[in-house]
XYZ file of C-alpha atoms in Angstrom:
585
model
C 28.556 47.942 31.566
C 28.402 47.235 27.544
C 31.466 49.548 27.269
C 33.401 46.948 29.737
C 31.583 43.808 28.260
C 32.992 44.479 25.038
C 36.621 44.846 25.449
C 36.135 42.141 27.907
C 34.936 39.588 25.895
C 37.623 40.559 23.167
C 40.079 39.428 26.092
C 38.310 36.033 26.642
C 38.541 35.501 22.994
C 42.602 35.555 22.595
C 42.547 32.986 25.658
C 40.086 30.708 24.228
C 42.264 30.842 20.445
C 45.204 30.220 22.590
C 43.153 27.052 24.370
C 42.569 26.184 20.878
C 45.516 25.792 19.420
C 46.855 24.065 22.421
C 44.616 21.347 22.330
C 45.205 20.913 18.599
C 48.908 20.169 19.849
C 48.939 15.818 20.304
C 51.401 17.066 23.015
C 49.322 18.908 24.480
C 45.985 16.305 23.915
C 48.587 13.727 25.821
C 49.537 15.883 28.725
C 45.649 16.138 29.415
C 45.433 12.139 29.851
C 48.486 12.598 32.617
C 47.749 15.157 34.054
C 48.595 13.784 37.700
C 51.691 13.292 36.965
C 54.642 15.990 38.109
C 55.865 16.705 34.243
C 52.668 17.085 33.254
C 51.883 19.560 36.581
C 54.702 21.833 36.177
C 53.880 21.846 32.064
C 50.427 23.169 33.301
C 51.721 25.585 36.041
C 54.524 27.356 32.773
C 51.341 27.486 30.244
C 48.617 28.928 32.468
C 51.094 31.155 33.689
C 51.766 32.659 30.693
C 48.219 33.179 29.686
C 47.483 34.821 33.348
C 50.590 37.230 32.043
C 48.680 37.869 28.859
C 45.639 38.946 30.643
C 47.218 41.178 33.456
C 48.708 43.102 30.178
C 45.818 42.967 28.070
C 43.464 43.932 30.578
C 41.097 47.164 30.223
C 42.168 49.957 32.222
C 39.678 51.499 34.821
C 41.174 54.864 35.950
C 38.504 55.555 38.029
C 35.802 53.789 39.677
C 33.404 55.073 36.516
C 36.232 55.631 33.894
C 37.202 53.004 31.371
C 40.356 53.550 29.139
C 41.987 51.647 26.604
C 45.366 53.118 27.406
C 48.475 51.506 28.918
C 48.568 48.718 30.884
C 52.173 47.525 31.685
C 52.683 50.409 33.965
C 49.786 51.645 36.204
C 49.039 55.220 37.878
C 48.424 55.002 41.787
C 44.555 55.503 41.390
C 44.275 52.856 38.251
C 42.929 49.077 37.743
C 42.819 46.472 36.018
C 39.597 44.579 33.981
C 40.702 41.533 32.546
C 40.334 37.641 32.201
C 43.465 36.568 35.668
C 40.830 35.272 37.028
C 39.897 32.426 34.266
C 43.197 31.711 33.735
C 43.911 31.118 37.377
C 40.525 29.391 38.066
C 41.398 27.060 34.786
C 44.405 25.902 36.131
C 43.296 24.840 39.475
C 40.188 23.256 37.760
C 42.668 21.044 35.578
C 45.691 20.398 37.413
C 43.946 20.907 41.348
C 45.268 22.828 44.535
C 49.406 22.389 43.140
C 49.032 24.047 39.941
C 46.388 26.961 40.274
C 48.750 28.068 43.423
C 51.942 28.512 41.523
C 49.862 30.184 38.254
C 48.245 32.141 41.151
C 51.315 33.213 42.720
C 52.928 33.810 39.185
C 50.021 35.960 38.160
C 49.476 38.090 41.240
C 53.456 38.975 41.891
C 53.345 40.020 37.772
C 50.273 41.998 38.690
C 51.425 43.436 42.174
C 54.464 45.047 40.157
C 52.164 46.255 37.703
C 51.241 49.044 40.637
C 47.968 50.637 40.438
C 45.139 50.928 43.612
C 46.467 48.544 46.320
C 47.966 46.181 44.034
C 48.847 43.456 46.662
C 44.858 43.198 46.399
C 45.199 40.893 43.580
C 48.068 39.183 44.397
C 46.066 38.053 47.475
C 42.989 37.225 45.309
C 45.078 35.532 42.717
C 46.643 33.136 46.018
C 42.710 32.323 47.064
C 41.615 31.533 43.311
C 44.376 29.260 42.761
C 43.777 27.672 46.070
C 40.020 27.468 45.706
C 39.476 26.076 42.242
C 42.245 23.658 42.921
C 40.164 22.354 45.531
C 37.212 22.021 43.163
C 39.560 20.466 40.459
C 41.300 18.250 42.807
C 37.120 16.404 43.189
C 37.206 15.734 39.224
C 40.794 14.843 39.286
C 40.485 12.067 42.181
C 38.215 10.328 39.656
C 40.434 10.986 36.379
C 37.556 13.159 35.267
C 36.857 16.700 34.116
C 34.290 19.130 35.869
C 31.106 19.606 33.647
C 30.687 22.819 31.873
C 27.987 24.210 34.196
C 30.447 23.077 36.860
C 33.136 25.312 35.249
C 31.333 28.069 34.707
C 29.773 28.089 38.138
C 33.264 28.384 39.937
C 34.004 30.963 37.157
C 31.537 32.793 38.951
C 32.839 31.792 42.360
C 36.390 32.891 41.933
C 35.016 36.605 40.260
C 33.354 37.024 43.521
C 36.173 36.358 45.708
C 38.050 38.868 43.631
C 35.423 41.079 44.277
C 35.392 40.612 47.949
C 39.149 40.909 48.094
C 38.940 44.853 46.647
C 35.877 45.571 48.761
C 38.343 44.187 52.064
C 41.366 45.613 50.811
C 40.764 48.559 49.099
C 40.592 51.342 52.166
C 38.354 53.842 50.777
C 34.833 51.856 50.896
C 33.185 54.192 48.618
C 35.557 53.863 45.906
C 35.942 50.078 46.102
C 31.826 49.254 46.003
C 32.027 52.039 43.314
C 34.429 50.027 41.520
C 32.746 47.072 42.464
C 30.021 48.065 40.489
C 31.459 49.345 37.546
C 33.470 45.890 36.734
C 31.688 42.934 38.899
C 28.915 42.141 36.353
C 30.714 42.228 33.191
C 33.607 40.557 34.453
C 31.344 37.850 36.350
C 29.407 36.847 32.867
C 32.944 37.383 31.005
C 34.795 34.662 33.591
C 31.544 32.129 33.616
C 31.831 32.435 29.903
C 35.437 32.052 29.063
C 35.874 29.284 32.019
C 32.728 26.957 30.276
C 34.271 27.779 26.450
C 37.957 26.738 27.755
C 36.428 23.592 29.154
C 34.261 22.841 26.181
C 37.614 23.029 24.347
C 38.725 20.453 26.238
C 36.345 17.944 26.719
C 35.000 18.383 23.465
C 38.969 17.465 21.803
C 39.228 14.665 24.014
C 35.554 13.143 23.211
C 36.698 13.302 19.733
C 40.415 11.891 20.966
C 38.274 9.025 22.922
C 36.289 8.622 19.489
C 39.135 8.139 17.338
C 40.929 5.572 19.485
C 37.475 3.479 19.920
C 37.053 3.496 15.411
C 41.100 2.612 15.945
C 40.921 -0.233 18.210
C 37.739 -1.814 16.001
C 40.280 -1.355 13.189
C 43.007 -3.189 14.834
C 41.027 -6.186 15.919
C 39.426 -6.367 12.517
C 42.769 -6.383 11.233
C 44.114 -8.292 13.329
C 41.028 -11.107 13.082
C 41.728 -10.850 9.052
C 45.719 -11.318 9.528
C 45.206 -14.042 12.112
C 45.245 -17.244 9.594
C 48.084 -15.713 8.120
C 50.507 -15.205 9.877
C 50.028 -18.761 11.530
C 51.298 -19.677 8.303
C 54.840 -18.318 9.878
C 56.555 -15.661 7.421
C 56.412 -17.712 4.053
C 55.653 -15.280 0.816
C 52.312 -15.894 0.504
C 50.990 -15.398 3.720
C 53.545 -12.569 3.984
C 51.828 -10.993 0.773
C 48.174 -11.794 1.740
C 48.959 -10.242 5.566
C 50.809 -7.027 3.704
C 47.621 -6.082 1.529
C 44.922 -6.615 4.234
C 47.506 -4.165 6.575
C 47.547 -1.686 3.580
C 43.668 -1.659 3.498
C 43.041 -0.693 6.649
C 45.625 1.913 7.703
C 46.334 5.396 5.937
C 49.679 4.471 4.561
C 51.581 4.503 1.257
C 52.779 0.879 1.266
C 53.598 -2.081 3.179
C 56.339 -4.536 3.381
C 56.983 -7.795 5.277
C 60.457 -9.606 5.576
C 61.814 -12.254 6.978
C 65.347 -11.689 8.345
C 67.128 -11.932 5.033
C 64.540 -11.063 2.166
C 61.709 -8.903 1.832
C 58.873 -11.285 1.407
C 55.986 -8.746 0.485
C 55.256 -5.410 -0.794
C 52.457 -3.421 -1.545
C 52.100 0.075 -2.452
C 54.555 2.658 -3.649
C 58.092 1.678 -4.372
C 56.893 -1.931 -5.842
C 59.535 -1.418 -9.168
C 62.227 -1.723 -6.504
C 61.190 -2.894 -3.250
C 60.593 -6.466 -5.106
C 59.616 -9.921 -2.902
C 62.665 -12.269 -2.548
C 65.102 -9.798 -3.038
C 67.802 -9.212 -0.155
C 66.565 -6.682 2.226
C 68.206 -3.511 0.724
C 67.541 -0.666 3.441
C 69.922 -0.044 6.478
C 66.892 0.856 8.278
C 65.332 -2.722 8.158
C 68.940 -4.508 8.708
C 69.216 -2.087 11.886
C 65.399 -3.058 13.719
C 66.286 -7.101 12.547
C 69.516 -6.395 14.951
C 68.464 -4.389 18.131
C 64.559 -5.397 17.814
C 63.255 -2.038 18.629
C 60.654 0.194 16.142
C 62.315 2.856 14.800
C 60.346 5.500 13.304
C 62.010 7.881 11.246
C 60.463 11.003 8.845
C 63.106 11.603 6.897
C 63.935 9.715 3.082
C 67.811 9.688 3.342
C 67.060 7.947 7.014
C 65.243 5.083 5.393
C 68.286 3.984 3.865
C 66.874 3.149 0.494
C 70.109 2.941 -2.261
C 67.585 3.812 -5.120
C 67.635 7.279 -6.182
C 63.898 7.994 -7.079
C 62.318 6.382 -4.244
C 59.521 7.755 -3.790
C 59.253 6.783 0.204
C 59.865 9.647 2.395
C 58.934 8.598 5.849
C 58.936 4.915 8.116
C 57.758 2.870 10.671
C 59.747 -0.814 10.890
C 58.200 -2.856 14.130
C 60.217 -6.335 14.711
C 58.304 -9.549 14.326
C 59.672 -11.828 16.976
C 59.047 -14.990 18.412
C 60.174 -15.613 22.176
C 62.814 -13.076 21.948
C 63.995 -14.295 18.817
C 63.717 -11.448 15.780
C 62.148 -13.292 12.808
C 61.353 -10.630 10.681
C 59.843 -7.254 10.151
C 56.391 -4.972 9.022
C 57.478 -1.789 8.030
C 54.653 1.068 7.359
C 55.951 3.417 4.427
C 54.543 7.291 3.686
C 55.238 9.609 0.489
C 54.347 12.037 2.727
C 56.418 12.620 5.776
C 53.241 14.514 7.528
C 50.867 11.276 7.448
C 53.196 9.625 10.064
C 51.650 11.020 13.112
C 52.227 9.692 16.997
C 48.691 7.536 16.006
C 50.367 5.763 13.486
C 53.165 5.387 15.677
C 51.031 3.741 18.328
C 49.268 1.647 15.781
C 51.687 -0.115 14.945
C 53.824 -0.699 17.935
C 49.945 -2.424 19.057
C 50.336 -4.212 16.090
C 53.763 -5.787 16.010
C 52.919 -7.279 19.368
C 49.402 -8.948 17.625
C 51.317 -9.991 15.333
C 54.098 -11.470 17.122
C 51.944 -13.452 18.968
C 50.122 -14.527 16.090
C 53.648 -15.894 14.731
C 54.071 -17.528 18.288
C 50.559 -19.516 18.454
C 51.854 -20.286 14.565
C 55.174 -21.785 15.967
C 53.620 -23.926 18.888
C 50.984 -25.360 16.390
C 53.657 -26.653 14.135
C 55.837 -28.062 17.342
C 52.726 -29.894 18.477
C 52.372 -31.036 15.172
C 55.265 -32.659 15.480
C 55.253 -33.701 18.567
C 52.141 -35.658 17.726
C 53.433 -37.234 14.503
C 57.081 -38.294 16.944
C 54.179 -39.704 19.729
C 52.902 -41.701 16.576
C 56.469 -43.105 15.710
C 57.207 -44.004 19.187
C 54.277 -46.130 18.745
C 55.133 -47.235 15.763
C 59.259 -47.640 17.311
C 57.959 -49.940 20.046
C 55.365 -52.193 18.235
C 58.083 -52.985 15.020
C 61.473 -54.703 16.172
C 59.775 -57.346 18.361
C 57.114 -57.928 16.249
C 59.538 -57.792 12.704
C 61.755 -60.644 14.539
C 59.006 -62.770 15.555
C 56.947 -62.205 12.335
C 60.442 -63.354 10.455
C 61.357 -66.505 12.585
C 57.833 -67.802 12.147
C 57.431 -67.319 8.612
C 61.077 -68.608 8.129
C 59.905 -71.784 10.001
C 56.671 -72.364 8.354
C 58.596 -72.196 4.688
C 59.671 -75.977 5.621
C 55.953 -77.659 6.186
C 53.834 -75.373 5.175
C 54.879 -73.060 2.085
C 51.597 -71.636 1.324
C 50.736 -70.531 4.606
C 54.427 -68.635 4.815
C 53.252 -67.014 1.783
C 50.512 -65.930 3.277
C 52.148 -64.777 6.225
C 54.343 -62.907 4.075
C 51.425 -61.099 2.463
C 50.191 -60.394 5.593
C 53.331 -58.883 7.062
C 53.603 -56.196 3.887
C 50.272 -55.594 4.355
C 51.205 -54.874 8.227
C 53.701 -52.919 7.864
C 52.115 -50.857 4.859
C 49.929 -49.678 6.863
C 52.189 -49.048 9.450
C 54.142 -46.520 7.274
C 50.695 -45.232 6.327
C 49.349 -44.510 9.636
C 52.823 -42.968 10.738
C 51.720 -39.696 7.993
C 48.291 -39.358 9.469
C 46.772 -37.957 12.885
C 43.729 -40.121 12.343
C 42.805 -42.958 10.013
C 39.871 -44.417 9.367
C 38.457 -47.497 11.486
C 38.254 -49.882 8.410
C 41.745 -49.397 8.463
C 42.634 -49.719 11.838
C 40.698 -52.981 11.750
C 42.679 -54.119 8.796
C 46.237 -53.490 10.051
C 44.611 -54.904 13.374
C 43.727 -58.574 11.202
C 47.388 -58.488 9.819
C 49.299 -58.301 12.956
C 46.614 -60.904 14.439
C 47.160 -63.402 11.573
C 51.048 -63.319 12.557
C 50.426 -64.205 15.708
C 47.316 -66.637 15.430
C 50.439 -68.031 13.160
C 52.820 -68.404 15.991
C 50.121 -69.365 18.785
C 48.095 -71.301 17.056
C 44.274 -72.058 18.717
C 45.940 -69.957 21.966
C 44.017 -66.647 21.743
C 40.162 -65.960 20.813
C 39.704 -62.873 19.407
C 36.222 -61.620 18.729
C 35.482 -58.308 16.990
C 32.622 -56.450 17.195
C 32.237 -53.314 15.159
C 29.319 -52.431 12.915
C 30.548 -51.221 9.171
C 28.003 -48.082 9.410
C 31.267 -47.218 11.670
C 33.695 -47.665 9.277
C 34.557 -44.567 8.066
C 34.540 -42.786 11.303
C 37.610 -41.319 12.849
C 40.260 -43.146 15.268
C 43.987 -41.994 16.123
C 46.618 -45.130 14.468
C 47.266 -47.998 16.237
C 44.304 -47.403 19.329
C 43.222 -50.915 18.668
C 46.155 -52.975 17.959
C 48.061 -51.567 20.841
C 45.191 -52.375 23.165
C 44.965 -55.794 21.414
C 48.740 -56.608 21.271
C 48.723 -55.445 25.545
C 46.249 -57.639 25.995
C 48.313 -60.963 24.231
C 51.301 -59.774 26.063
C 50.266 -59.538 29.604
C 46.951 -61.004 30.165
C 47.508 -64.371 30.563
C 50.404 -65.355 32.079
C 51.471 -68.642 29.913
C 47.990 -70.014 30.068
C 47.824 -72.071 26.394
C 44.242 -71.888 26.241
C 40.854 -70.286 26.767
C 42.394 -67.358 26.170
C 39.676 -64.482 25.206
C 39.610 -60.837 23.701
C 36.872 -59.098 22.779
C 36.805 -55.909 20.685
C 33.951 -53.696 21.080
C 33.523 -50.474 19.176
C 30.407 -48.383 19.466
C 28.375 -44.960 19.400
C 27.081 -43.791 22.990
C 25.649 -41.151 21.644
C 25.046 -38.775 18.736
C 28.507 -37.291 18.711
C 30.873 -40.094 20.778
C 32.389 -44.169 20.322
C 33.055 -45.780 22.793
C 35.884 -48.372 22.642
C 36.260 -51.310 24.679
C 39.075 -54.530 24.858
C 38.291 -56.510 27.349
C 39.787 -60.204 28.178
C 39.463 -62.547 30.637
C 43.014 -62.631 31.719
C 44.072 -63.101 35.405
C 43.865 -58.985 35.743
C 46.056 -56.326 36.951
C 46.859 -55.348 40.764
C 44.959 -52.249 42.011
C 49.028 -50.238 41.964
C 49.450 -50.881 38.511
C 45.954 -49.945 37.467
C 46.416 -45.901 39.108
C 49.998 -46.183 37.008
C 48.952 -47.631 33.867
C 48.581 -44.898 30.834
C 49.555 -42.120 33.160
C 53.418 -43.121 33.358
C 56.196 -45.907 31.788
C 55.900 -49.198 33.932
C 58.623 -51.543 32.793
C 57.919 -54.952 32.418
C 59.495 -58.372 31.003
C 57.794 -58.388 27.678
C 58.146 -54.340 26.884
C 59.163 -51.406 27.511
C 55.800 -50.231 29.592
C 55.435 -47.557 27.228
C 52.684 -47.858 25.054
C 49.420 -47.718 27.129
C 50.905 -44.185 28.100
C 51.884 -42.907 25.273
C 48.537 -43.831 23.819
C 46.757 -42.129 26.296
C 48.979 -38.883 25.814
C 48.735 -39.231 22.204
C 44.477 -39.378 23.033
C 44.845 -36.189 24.758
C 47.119 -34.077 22.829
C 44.298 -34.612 19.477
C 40.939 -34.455 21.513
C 41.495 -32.811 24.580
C 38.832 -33.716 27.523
C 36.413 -34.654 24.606
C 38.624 -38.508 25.208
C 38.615 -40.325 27.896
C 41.466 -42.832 29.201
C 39.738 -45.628 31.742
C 40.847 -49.450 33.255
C 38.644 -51.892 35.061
C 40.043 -54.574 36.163
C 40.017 -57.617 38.632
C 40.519 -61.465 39.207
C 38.113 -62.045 36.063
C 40.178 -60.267 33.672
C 40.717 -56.214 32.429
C 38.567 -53.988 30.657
C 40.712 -51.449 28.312
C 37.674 -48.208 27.521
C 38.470 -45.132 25.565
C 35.398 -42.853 24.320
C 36.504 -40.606 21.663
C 34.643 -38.208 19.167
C 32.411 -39.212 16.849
C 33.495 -37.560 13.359
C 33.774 -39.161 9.882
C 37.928 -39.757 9.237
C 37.631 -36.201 6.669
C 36.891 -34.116 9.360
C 38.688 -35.551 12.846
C 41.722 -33.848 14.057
């Protein structure tokens, strides 16, 4: 037995180096993650058929049932077998690639062994069919699940398929002495050999792709650090110093010799190697870069005259460039630089193909900040548009007539009006302003119109100065006011009332109310009001609307937008957030 065992296990350990430096391929490590697929099968059927060939020639001859040589094996006598490691081969790949795979390497291996010759040698080309089949059948359980057998699950079936080859010689072989003589001789070396080799060969395996599975899980904490760090950044959009902030927090966390960020015209950042050259706010000055702005694809290339750098000793030597883009749009570039061509592996690669995308969309949520931006600040100067021709004219022709019986009250007015419209310009450059100020452009426009009304509207206004400096979007009193004067009354000339009220609710929300006791508004126009335009004679319907969208595009559902309203007069209530004017929205 030990003078089988030996050369035996001398057998199993050119298979298992073989395993190894297949798994050490990242072709190879990739094909084990697909292995369902029909590429990856037939990639499985060509390799463990050529290690089932390496056994049937490497095997240990047995020239009779007791006699073990060391002789030739390519070419047996009539009387002569074979000892070797078919059968782990075989069994291997139907335990990795199921029932398809182990019958084509068991096919392969038993027609190369049948033409070998030897004692019955269609023996093993039948036992080489029924391994294949078998330990596909056992593969195919792990593979349903995207799984590999455990290694006691291996090595049992190694055991398995030995004895079927065993029972195959004693069945086919026709002289029953020889064949349990035989039997004898190689069954217990070759059973520990095959339950051996088959649990080492799938140690290989698991034990790469733990350490695969490893790798990717330390990668993908690394990318969402990174990409948490980069975040502020590149919602800055691709301006130099975000670019160069973004470029040395990429540079920390990946294995690379530099990085660069452009825009689509100038390189806006680089760190690392090539920094005497590759200099911010210079043109972009490799093809490379000016070829991924154009077609928006990665290209990776390993190779220094591919980079396309014009500067002799660059040190560079290999690439990645991954488009920034916005909506389909190509606004710039990252580009991932090695001085050593053999750091750029298909991990890299990956990396930052992930990456570009993070980043894109980071650039995106950037862009669509700065458009609501400014779609808040044009809501504002519709506002503002709507409230200032009317109210310019009629300031104008009632100052112009007071000026002939009462000059110092047109001076007055006069004051009033800059003061008005001062603080119209102001509010126009702010989200939020504070509630003293509200109230004072509130008492200017109300002293223009107590001018041309005089005694017709009562206006009483309740807010507490511990309020003062709290936080209120422009114009959220005055328009309420102003829609009250307009459309409350109805030409009544007197006992004409609005009241402002403006208080807390609770520890983090006002609550704002204008109320009047006007003649009210129909139940129709109350579901329309602030939720669409409704025309009327004195305006253009718009402002209770866009007030209420301008509520919700700063606060969200922390405002609320509500009318009550009957024969007694209209109630106007908005309850906003609570913050001091520093730290509102």
């Amino acid at each position: 037995m030990a003078s089988l065992l030996l050369p035996l296990l001398e057998r199993v350990g050119l298979i298992i180096l073989l395993a190894n430096l297949l798994m050490i391929s990242p072709f190879y490590k990739k094909m084990m993650y697909h292995r369902k697929e029909t590429k990856a099968k037939w990639l499985l059927i060509a390799t463990f058929s050529v290690f089932a060939i390496i056994s049937n020639f490497t095997g240990v001859l047995v020239t009779s049932p007791t006699s073990i040589d060391s002789g030739n094996a390519v070419s047996l006598t009539a009387h002569a077998s074979i000892a070797n490691t078919r059968t782990l081969t075989i069994g291997m790949s139907g335990l990795i690639g199921g029932p398809f795979v182990g019958v084509f390497v068991g096919l392969i291996s038993g027609t190369v062994r049948w033409l070998q010759g030897g004692s019955v040698p269609y023996t093993y080309f039948i036992s080489s069919l029924l391994i294949g089949l078998l330990s596909g059948f056992v593969g195919r359980i792990s593979l349903r699940k995207n799984t590999y057998p455990a290694i006691w699950q291996g090595s049992l079936c190694g055991v398995m398929m030995e004895m079927v080859q065993m029972l195959c010689i004693f069945i086919f072989l026709p002289n029953k002495a020889n064949a349990i003589a035989l039997i004898e001789t190689i069954a217990l070396p070759m059973v520990l050999v095959n339950a051996l080799g088959t649990g080492i060969f799938l140690s290989i395996i698991l034990g790469t792709l733990r350490q695969e599975e490893s790798m990717k899980a330390i990668q993908t904490h690394d990318v969402l650090e990174l990409a948490n760090t980069t975040l502020p950044y590149f919602r800055q959009g691709l301006t130099p110093e975000s670019a160069v902030k973004a470029a040395e927090e990429i540079k920390r966390f990946m294995r690379v010799s530099a990085v660069s960020v452009t825009n689509r015209q100038s390189i806006l950042a680089h760190v690392g190697a090539a920094s005497d050259h590759h200099i911010p706010t210079k043109k972009i000055i490799t093809d490379l870069s000016k070829e991924v702005i154009e077609t928006g694809e990665i290209h990776v290339v390993r190779h220094k005259h591919d980079i396309g750098c014009r500067y002799p000793d660059c040190p560079l030597s290999a690439a990645i460039v991954v488009p920034l883009m916005v909506k389909t749009k190509v606004l710039g570039t990252f580009k991932l630089y090695f001085t050593n061509a053999d750091d750029l592996t298909y991990v890299e690669e990956q990396l930052a193909a992930g990456l570009g995308n993070i980043f894109s969309s980071q650039l995106e949520l950037g862009q669509m900040a700065l458009e609501q931006g400014l779609l808040k600040d044009a809501e504002i100067k519709s506002l503002q548009a709507q409230v200032n021709p009317h109210f310019l004219f009629n300031a104008i022709n009632t100052i112009s007539a007071l000026m002939r019986i009462d000059n110092e009250k047109a001076h007055d007015l006069l004051l009033q009006l800059g003061k008005y419209f001062r603080s119209n310009i102001k509010s126009t450059r702010q989200n939020v302003i504070s509630v003293e100020d509200e109230l004072a452009h509130l008492q200017a426009y109300l002293a223009i119109e107590q001018a041309r009304f005089p005694d017709r509207y009562q206006i009483d206004i309740d807010v507490s100065e511990e309020l003062y400096q709290s936080g209120v979007p422009p114009f959220v009193i005055q328009i309420l006011v102003e829609n009250a004067l307009k459309h409350a009354f109805s030409g009544r000339k007197k006992d004409n009332h609005v009241w402002v009220h403006l208080a807390p609710v609770d520890q983090n929300h006002l609550l704002l109310e204008v109320c009047d006791n006007g003649s009210g508004i129909s139940k129709e126009l109350q579901d329309k009001l602030g939720k669409e335009v409704v025309p009327s004679q004195r305006g253009t319907g718009s402002a209770l609307e866009n007030l209420n969208r301008r509520l919700t595009s700063l606060y969200g559902d922390n405002a609320q937008f509500s009318i009550a309203s009957d024969q007694s007069g209209t109630c106007f209530k908005i309850l906003l957030p609570n913050r001091p004017v520093e730290e509102s929205v």
